[in-house]
XYZ file of C-alpha atoms in Angstrom:
511
model
C -132.056 -61.838 140.470
C -131.072 -61.193 136.862
C -133.564 -60.018 134.229
C -132.170 -61.535 131.028
C -132.863 -60.616 127.423
C -134.915 -62.814 125.103
C -131.760 -64.169 123.480
C -130.293 -65.042 126.896
C -133.519 -66.813 127.909
C -133.390 -68.926 124.770
C -129.766 -69.839 125.456
C -130.555 -70.761 129.064
C -133.423 -73.002 127.939
C -131.143 -74.690 125.411
C -128.405 -75.117 128.014
C -130.944 -76.828 130.272
C -131.963 -79.159 127.414
C -128.362 -79.989 126.476
C -127.023 -80.451 130.009
C -129.856 -82.792 131.018
C -130.126 -84.571 127.662
C -133.848 -83.860 127.437
C -135.954 -82.744 124.494
C -137.593 -79.377 124.040
C -140.968 -81.132 124.399
C -139.865 -82.514 127.780
C -138.818 -79.042 128.952
C -142.275 -77.847 127.924
C -143.820 -80.623 130.036
C -141.758 -79.414 132.992
C -142.968 -75.847 132.451
C -146.578 -77.031 132.142
C -146.216 -79.086 135.330
C -145.058 -75.963 137.181
C -148.140 -74.090 135.950
C -150.381 -77.031 136.833
C -148.977 -77.176 140.381
C -149.569 -73.448 140.806
C -153.208 -73.791 139.708
C -154.108 -76.783 141.869
C -152.491 -75.210 144.952
C -154.318 -71.917 144.433
C -157.517 -72.180 146.470
C -159.369 -69.672 144.299
C -159.475 -72.197 141.430
C -162.229 -74.831 141.635
C -160.892 -77.089 138.915
C -163.698 -79.667 139.036
C -166.426 -77.036 139.156
C -165.487 -74.469 136.505
C -164.215 -75.647 133.091
C -161.024 -74.332 131.509
C -160.879 -72.711 128.080
C -157.310 -72.965 126.757
C -156.225 -70.829 123.798
C -153.056 -72.167 122.184
C -150.881 -70.828 119.401
C -148.900 -72.893 116.922
C -145.518 -72.472 118.607
C -143.788 -73.583 121.796
C -146.078 -71.475 123.992
C -148.977 -73.386 122.475
C -147.155 -76.578 123.431
C -147.069 -75.329 127.044
C -150.832 -74.742 126.933
C -151.670 -78.116 125.387
C -149.465 -79.984 127.879
C -151.145 -78.077 130.735
C -154.569 -78.976 129.284
C -153.590 -82.663 129.346
C -152.623 -82.438 133.041
C -155.810 -80.601 134.003
C -157.883 -83.231 132.179
C -156.160 -86.062 134.052
C -156.932 -84.235 137.307
C -160.658 -84.232 136.547
C -161.105 -80.785 135.020
C -163.271 -80.135 131.991
C -161.045 -78.632 129.312
C -161.815 -76.996 125.944
C -158.746 -76.338 123.783
C -158.842 -73.874 120.881
C -155.929 -73.699 118.452
C -155.395 -70.130 117.234
C -154.137 -70.644 113.688
C -152.390 -67.361 112.951
C -149.313 -68.504 111.041
C -150.164 -71.917 109.484
C -146.773 -73.108 110.766
C -146.844 -75.656 113.585
C -143.887 -76.301 115.899
C -142.861 -79.867 116.734
C -143.689 -79.191 120.385
C -147.224 -78.180 119.419
C -147.723 -81.290 117.284
C -146.290 -83.693 119.884
C -148.548 -82.458 122.672
C -151.574 -82.069 120.390
C -151.342 -85.770 119.562
C -151.485 -86.613 123.285
C -154.683 -84.651 123.946
C -156.402 -86.038 120.865
C -155.634 -89.543 122.110
C -157.429 -88.625 125.348
C -160.337 -87.203 123.335
C -159.958 -83.787 124.943
C -162.120 -81.159 123.228
C -159.983 -79.495 120.536
C -160.925 -77.084 117.745
C -158.859 -74.916 115.413
C -159.891 -71.290 114.840
C -158.854 -69.982 111.424
C -158.771 -66.391 110.249
C -162.159 -65.146 109.080
C -164.238 -67.655 111.025
C -166.995 -66.607 113.404
C -165.649 -66.359 116.936
C -166.630 -69.331 119.129
C -169.188 -68.868 121.899
C -167.207 -68.913 125.147
C -168.713 -69.103 128.620
C -167.280 -66.313 130.751
C -167.969 -68.329 133.911
C -165.030 -70.505 132.853
C -161.331 -70.014 133.510
C -159.290 -68.917 130.503
C -155.707 -70.009 129.895
C -153.802 -67.927 127.345
C -150.945 -69.803 125.633
C -151.106 -68.209 122.192
C -147.841 -66.280 121.885
C -144.657 -66.569 123.922
C -141.829 -64.172 124.709
C -140.584 -64.109 121.101
C -143.663 -62.343 119.712
C -142.661 -58.920 118.339
C -144.936 -58.063 115.409
C -148.331 -56.478 114.895
C -151.404 -58.590 114.123
C -154.034 -58.034 111.476
C -157.425 -56.613 112.374
C -159.184 -59.997 112.580
C -156.922 -61.277 115.348
C -156.915 -57.919 117.139
C -160.717 -58.140 117.153
C -160.516 -61.689 118.485
C -158.259 -60.592 121.346
C -160.639 -57.707 122.058
C -163.509 -60.218 122.124
C -161.575 -62.310 124.673
C -160.805 -59.302 126.891
C -164.437 -58.171 126.845
C -165.618 -61.543 128.152
C -164.470 -60.939 131.760
C -163.710 -64.584 132.535
C -163.496 -65.707 136.160
C -159.708 -65.721 135.860
C -157.355 -65.290 132.918
C -153.997 -67.061 133.232
C -151.298 -66.171 130.708
C -148.456 -68.647 130.262
C -144.995 -67.023 130.394
C -146.208 -63.668 129.017
C -149.622 -62.256 128.052
C -150.113 -62.977 124.357
C -149.455 -59.948 122.180
C -147.225 -58.232 124.766
C -143.746 -57.441 123.484
C -140.970 -58.502 125.811
C -138.297 -55.987 124.839
C -139.892 -53.044 123.041
C -142.730 -50.601 123.472
C -146.147 -50.806 121.851
C -147.390 -47.991 119.658
C -150.889 -48.929 120.818
C -152.299 -51.614 123.052
C -154.679 -53.361 120.703
C -154.173 -57.088 120.510
C -152.856 -57.869 123.997
C -154.577 -60.380 126.275
C -155.434 -58.933 129.689
C -154.369 -61.482 132.295
C -155.356 -61.620 135.936
C -152.328 -63.886 136.537
C -149.182 -64.424 134.493
C -147.194 -67.589 135.202
C -143.739 -66.775 133.886
C -140.785 -69.122 133.661
C -137.699 -68.822 135.858
C -137.073 -65.049 135.636
C -139.097 -61.811 135.518
C -139.566 -60.087 132.172
C -138.722 -56.384 132.008
C -142.149 -55.398 130.675
C -143.778 -56.833 133.841
C -142.113 -54.103 135.896
C -143.306 -51.131 133.845
C -146.486 -49.153 134.644
C -147.798 -49.158 131.062
C -148.308 -52.925 131.102
C -149.727 -53.496 134.593
C -153.315 -53.907 133.354
C -152.229 -56.672 130.970
C -149.837 -58.658 133.173
C -151.993 -58.740 136.321
C -150.232 -60.516 139.191
C -147.194 -62.398 137.963
C -145.657 -65.484 139.514
C -142.311 -67.188 138.898
C -142.393 -70.835 137.831
C -139.077 -72.678 138.242
C -138.185 -74.817 135.219
C -134.766 -75.955 136.417
C -132.230 -73.580 134.900
C -128.737 -74.526 136.013
C -126.905 -72.271 138.492
C -123.731 -72.250 136.406
C -125.740 -71.057 133.410
C -127.404 -68.272 135.409
C -124.027 -67.104 136.731
C -122.739 -66.673 133.168
C -125.595 -64.391 132.116
C -124.424 -60.784 131.765
C -127.235 -58.295 132.116
C -127.787 -54.685 133.137
C -131.250 -55.264 134.627
C -131.862 -56.863 138.017
C -134.818 -57.712 140.260
C -134.243 -57.174 143.981
C -135.332 -60.289 145.877
C -134.872 -61.584 149.422
C -131.729 -63.517 148.515
C -129.959 -60.427 147.181
C -130.970 -58.432 150.277
C -129.666 -61.036 152.682
C -126.336 -61.127 150.821
C -125.976 -57.379 151.513
C -127.354 -57.455 155.045
C -125.289 -60.351 156.397
C -122.093 -58.309 155.908
C -123.402 -55.756 158.422
C -124.905 -58.009 161.102
C -124.170 -56.349 164.453
C -121.414 -57.616 166.708
C -121.274 -57.648 170.488
C -118.663 -54.982 171.245
C -120.074 -52.111 169.211
C -121.514 -48.730 170.169
C -123.528 -45.910 168.626
C -120.447 -44.543 166.884
C -120.108 -47.834 165.031
C -123.356 -47.134 163.185
C -122.619 -43.644 162.018
C -123.650 -40.038 162.535
C -125.993 -38.722 159.893
C -127.706 -35.406 159.361
C -131.106 -34.621 157.878
C -131.523 -31.113 156.476
C -134.851 -29.620 155.540
C -138.241 -28.506 156.756
C -140.021 -25.174 156.527
C -142.992 -23.578 158.234
C -145.852 -26.085 158.077
C -143.594 -28.884 156.756
C -141.610 -29.952 159.821
C -143.544 -33.228 159.839
C -141.493 -34.427 156.862
C -138.344 -34.145 158.982
C -139.996 -35.995 161.859
C -140.862 -38.875 159.508
C -137.468 -38.973 157.839
C -135.523 -38.747 161.099
C -137.639 -41.368 162.861
C -137.208 -43.732 159.918
C -133.437 -43.187 160.103
C -133.370 -44.343 163.699
C -135.627 -47.329 162.980
C -133.334 -48.328 160.124
C -130.429 -48.523 162.554
C -128.430 -45.288 162.561
C -126.288 -44.731 165.662
C -126.511 -40.945 165.961
C -128.622 -38.400 164.123
C -128.621 -34.621 163.828
C -131.287 -32.552 162.107
C -130.908 -29.049 160.703
C -134.260 -27.224 160.530
C -135.758 -23.727 160.703
C -136.124 -22.601 164.311
C -139.927 -22.943 164.158
C -139.466 -26.728 164.254
C -137.294 -26.931 167.387
C -140.015 -27.845 169.874
C -141.700 -30.229 167.439
C -138.544 -32.301 166.973
C -137.587 -32.246 170.652
C -141.056 -33.367 171.692
C -141.564 -36.043 169.046
C -138.025 -37.403 168.665
C -135.878 -36.806 171.765
C -133.187 -39.128 170.349
C -132.220 -36.542 167.705
C -129.720 -33.690 168.023
C -131.451 -30.504 166.851
C -129.594 -27.718 165.044
C -131.718 -24.692 164.178
C -131.280 -22.222 161.359
C -131.052 -18.505 162.112
C -134.264 -18.109 160.146
C -137.535 -19.098 161.765
C -139.525 -20.353 158.772
C -136.994 -21.635 156.234
C -133.414 -22.822 155.734
C -130.931 -20.048 154.966
C -127.558 -21.571 155.795
C -126.249 -25.126 156.120
C -123.301 -25.995 158.345
C -121.896 -29.505 158.913
C -119.937 -30.788 161.858
C -116.745 -32.696 161.086
C -118.019 -36.099 162.231
C -120.944 -36.422 159.793
C -120.946 -39.725 157.886
C -123.969 -39.155 155.609
C -126.409 -36.446 154.569
C -130.116 -36.460 153.736
C -131.457 -33.190 152.358
C -134.550 -31.637 150.822
C -137.614 -32.995 152.626
C -140.172 -30.226 153.201
C -137.432 -27.641 152.583
C -139.383 -25.330 150.295
C -137.917 -23.189 147.526
C -137.467 -19.801 149.239
C -134.801 -17.743 147.453
C -132.510 -17.888 150.496
C -133.009 -21.666 150.678
C -132.035 -21.985 147.022
C -128.884 -19.970 147.692
C -128.150 -22.038 150.813
C -128.357 -25.284 148.831
C -126.136 -23.909 146.058
C -123.527 -22.744 148.582
C -123.722 -26.075 150.405
C -123.126 -28.076 147.221
C -120.105 -25.885 146.375
C -118.645 -26.551 149.824
C -119.046 -30.325 149.779
C -118.300 -30.991 146.090
C -114.874 -32.459 146.843
C -115.760 -34.008 150.185
C -116.437 -37.724 150.262
C -119.630 -37.589 152.334
C -122.392 -39.787 150.865
C -125.629 -37.892 150.342
C -129.251 -38.522 149.414
C -131.286 -35.676 147.896
C -135.087 -35.624 147.901
C -138.207 -33.522 147.375
C -137.669 -29.746 147.286
C -133.907 -30.076 146.875
C -134.639 -32.005 143.665
C -137.086 -29.291 142.588
C -134.365 -26.689 143.121
C -131.999 -28.754 140.961
C -134.719 -28.815 138.288
C -134.806 -25.016 138.190
C -131.017 -24.671 138.365
C -129.790 -27.683 136.397
C -126.163 -26.479 136.450
C -126.155 -27.542 140.091
C -126.212 -31.153 138.897
C -122.548 -30.680 137.977
C -121.785 -29.862 141.619
C -123.112 -33.148 142.960
C -120.413 -35.375 144.435
C -119.992 -38.682 142.637
C -122.423 -41.396 143.745
C -124.891 -38.909 145.237
C -128.383 -40.426 145.448
C -131.498 -38.656 144.118
C -134.946 -40.018 145.049
C -137.547 -38.406 142.741
C -141.064 -39.550 142.020
C -141.962 -39.575 138.279
C -143.177 -35.944 138.151
C -140.031 -34.723 139.911
C -137.895 -36.736 137.514
C -139.759 -35.251 134.561
C -139.057 -31.746 135.876
C -135.412 -32.690 136.373
C -135.180 -33.881 132.765
C -137.051 -30.845 131.409
C -138.823 -33.192 128.989
C -141.400 -35.963 128.851
C -140.956 -39.526 127.659
C -143.027 -41.309 125.041
C -143.174 -44.614 126.903
C -141.685 -46.519 129.825
C -138.731 -47.796 127.801
C -137.727 -44.261 126.892
C -138.116 -43.282 130.547
C -135.615 -46.002 131.509
C -133.276 -44.750 128.783
C -133.380 -41.210 130.222
C -132.864 -42.597 133.716
C -129.720 -44.465 132.670
C -128.479 -41.481 130.666
C -128.728 -39.068 133.594
C -127.126 -41.497 136.047
C -124.172 -42.268 133.805
C -123.649 -38.651 132.736
C -123.528 -37.253 136.281
C -122.184 -40.433 137.987
C -125.125 -40.491 140.395
C -127.696 -42.965 141.645
C -131.357 -42.220 140.949
C -134.138 -43.994 142.840
C -137.255 -43.463 140.742
C -140.109 -44.166 143.133
C -143.123 -46.190 142.051
C -144.809 -49.584 142.166
C -141.461 -51.228 141.298
C -139.095 -48.450 142.403
C -136.137 -48.599 140.042
C -132.559 -47.742 140.997
C -130.353 -46.431 138.202
C -126.618 -46.659 138.851
C -123.632 -44.685 137.495
C -122.562 -47.696 135.395
C -125.968 -47.970 133.703
C -127.437 -50.912 135.627
C -131.077 -50.894 136.737
C -132.414 -52.565 139.902
C -136.175 -53.047 140.236
C -137.727 -53.453 143.676
C -139.971 -56.404 144.483
C -141.709 -55.118 147.634
C -144.382 -52.499 148.308
C -148.077 -51.967 147.632
C -150.513 -49.231 146.501
C -151.266 -48.295 150.108
C -147.827 -46.702 150.263
C -148.989 -44.002 147.831
C -149.499 -41.648 150.737
C -148.003 -38.384 152.001
C -144.708 -38.836 153.797
C -143.877 -42.256 152.375
C -141.011 -40.763 150.339
C -139.671 -38.939 153.416
C -139.493 -42.282 155.189
C -137.564 -43.834 152.287
C -135.022 -41.006 152.210
C -134.453 -41.305 155.946
C -133.861 -45.033 155.611
C -131.399 -44.675 152.730
C -129.474 -41.987 154.628
C -129.390 -44.305 157.659
C -127.833 -47.114 155.627
C -125.241 -44.712 154.209
C -124.323 -43.682 157.758
C -123.931 -47.304 158.801
C -121.313 -47.897 156.125
C -123.350 -49.470 153.357
C -122.234 -48.354 149.889
C -124.548 -46.019 147.965
C -125.754 -48.920 145.798
C -126.333 -51.143 148.828
C -128.104 -48.299 150.643
C -130.495 -47.779 147.743
C -131.247 -51.494 147.471
C -131.684 -51.995 151.219
C -133.752 -48.816 151.445
C -136.325 -49.576 148.760
C -136.653 -53.240 149.741
C -137.095 -52.769 153.511
C -139.286 -49.695 152.967
C -141.580 -51.726 150.715
C -141.470 -54.770 152.990
C -142.428 -52.680 156.028
C -145.318 -51.273 153.979
C -146.404 -54.784 152.983
C -146.420 -55.954 156.602
C -148.369 -52.871 157.668
C -150.941 -53.210 154.879
C -151.719 -56.805 155.823
C -152.577 -55.658 159.331
C -154.284 -52.368 158.541
C -155.389 -52.556 154.857
C -153.884 -50.590 151.991
C -156.535 -47.875 152.333
C -155.726 -47.131 155.986
C -151.934 -47.089 155.590
C -150.057 -43.895 156.521
C -146.342 -43.121 156.493
C -145.952 -43.645 160.236
C -147.236 -47.201 159.802
C -144.316 -47.922 157.502
C -141.897 -46.676 160.165
C -143.576 -48.740 162.891
C -143.049 -51.926 160.869
C -139.400 -51.465 159.865
C -138.438 -53.666 162.825
C -140.640 -56.513 161.593
C -139.178 -56.099 158.113
C -135.714 -56.588 159.587
C -136.895 -59.712 161.402
C -138.148 -61.184 158.115
C -134.810 -60.797 156.343
C -132.981 -62.275 159.342
C -134.817 -65.586 159.019
């Protein structure tokens, strides 16, 4: 799914209006109806028991809120509408829908700058329709104080329409004064980039897509560098690799996982097991000799190659039939291991073997950044934010700058970077970003990253491209975690639970 810019969203809305010969006010009614349907089908909202307070601005977003107020009133809800008069300019959409609610004698009051804030009952639901996606300026202190007053109220639920008021859609905030904190954001047609960034999570709450009828031919014409990975995009990748009758283990590749050190062999067990569960045909592991019995006892399906050293990796040798490499999990940073990795990268620089690099191998690259120039094109790195910061050798001021650095490193070195997090983001060599839609906080647990690396390596071995492997990896990894958390709770989730539910994740995308 594409994540368009503000200008592209405006063009898509206008295309919808022109192609259907409807007015902007009618498109607003459609958007409001989508929000209304979401509210009445959400069992947590008792619309005839708890009144709604609706805050509306003077623009089109205010028109959405007023139209929604009208629908809630007709459904039997008690509604109080407050016009937030910040600009003294009223859009036609606002005026058209305001006339309708006044005809129905729905409670309506304008709030002007300098007035005493109204007394609002926090046992009510609050609907925020003050500013839309086009808001990009700072407010004066009066309105910042008003927004702070709203946030302090702790209403039963706070629903923002399209985007939380005060939140910029395409640029960072110097500070976070003057942003409504939503518990739910009902956004139209497509995700907004700011919804996927950690800095804004407390303001967006849970966000939900509301379809307003954009035309497929219009969506196809949108050119963007940001994408949201959904089920439809996964199935498009997966259906090309659906298994056929006369295949064998060689059809699905021979991969190798390299890593482990004394006390850290468990990371290899997790990564290797996840590789098998993700569908690899044949798997070798290269580990220090202290891990031989552990692997043989826990994963008899794997071929075990042991290093000459007992406690760490000192030399890496590949057989000629290897289709993909996963390296770094639990590997440590012993001086001989660092030398082994450097020698290995020199040997494979011109070989076309896809590779995913994780954990300690990334930390070694951070200390010896010249090794980045040895990485084969389209190598995949899977850092968490602290590892990425070490790799950059600098911090970022905000999430937008972080994405800029991510793109810059990917394009400079022609590599893929999977930056792990709540919406793991994949940065590609051509500068595109893909944000994952699956996963939950329960997956913030030791070994979860080892599982992801094993899965991505498995997809590489099976013949998926590096981009496809990253997308399939983060999506199925998160989906398996979601399935596991529903059964076990987020608190009880461990990395092995993710592995045990990869099969069910596959079954979901097959439907």
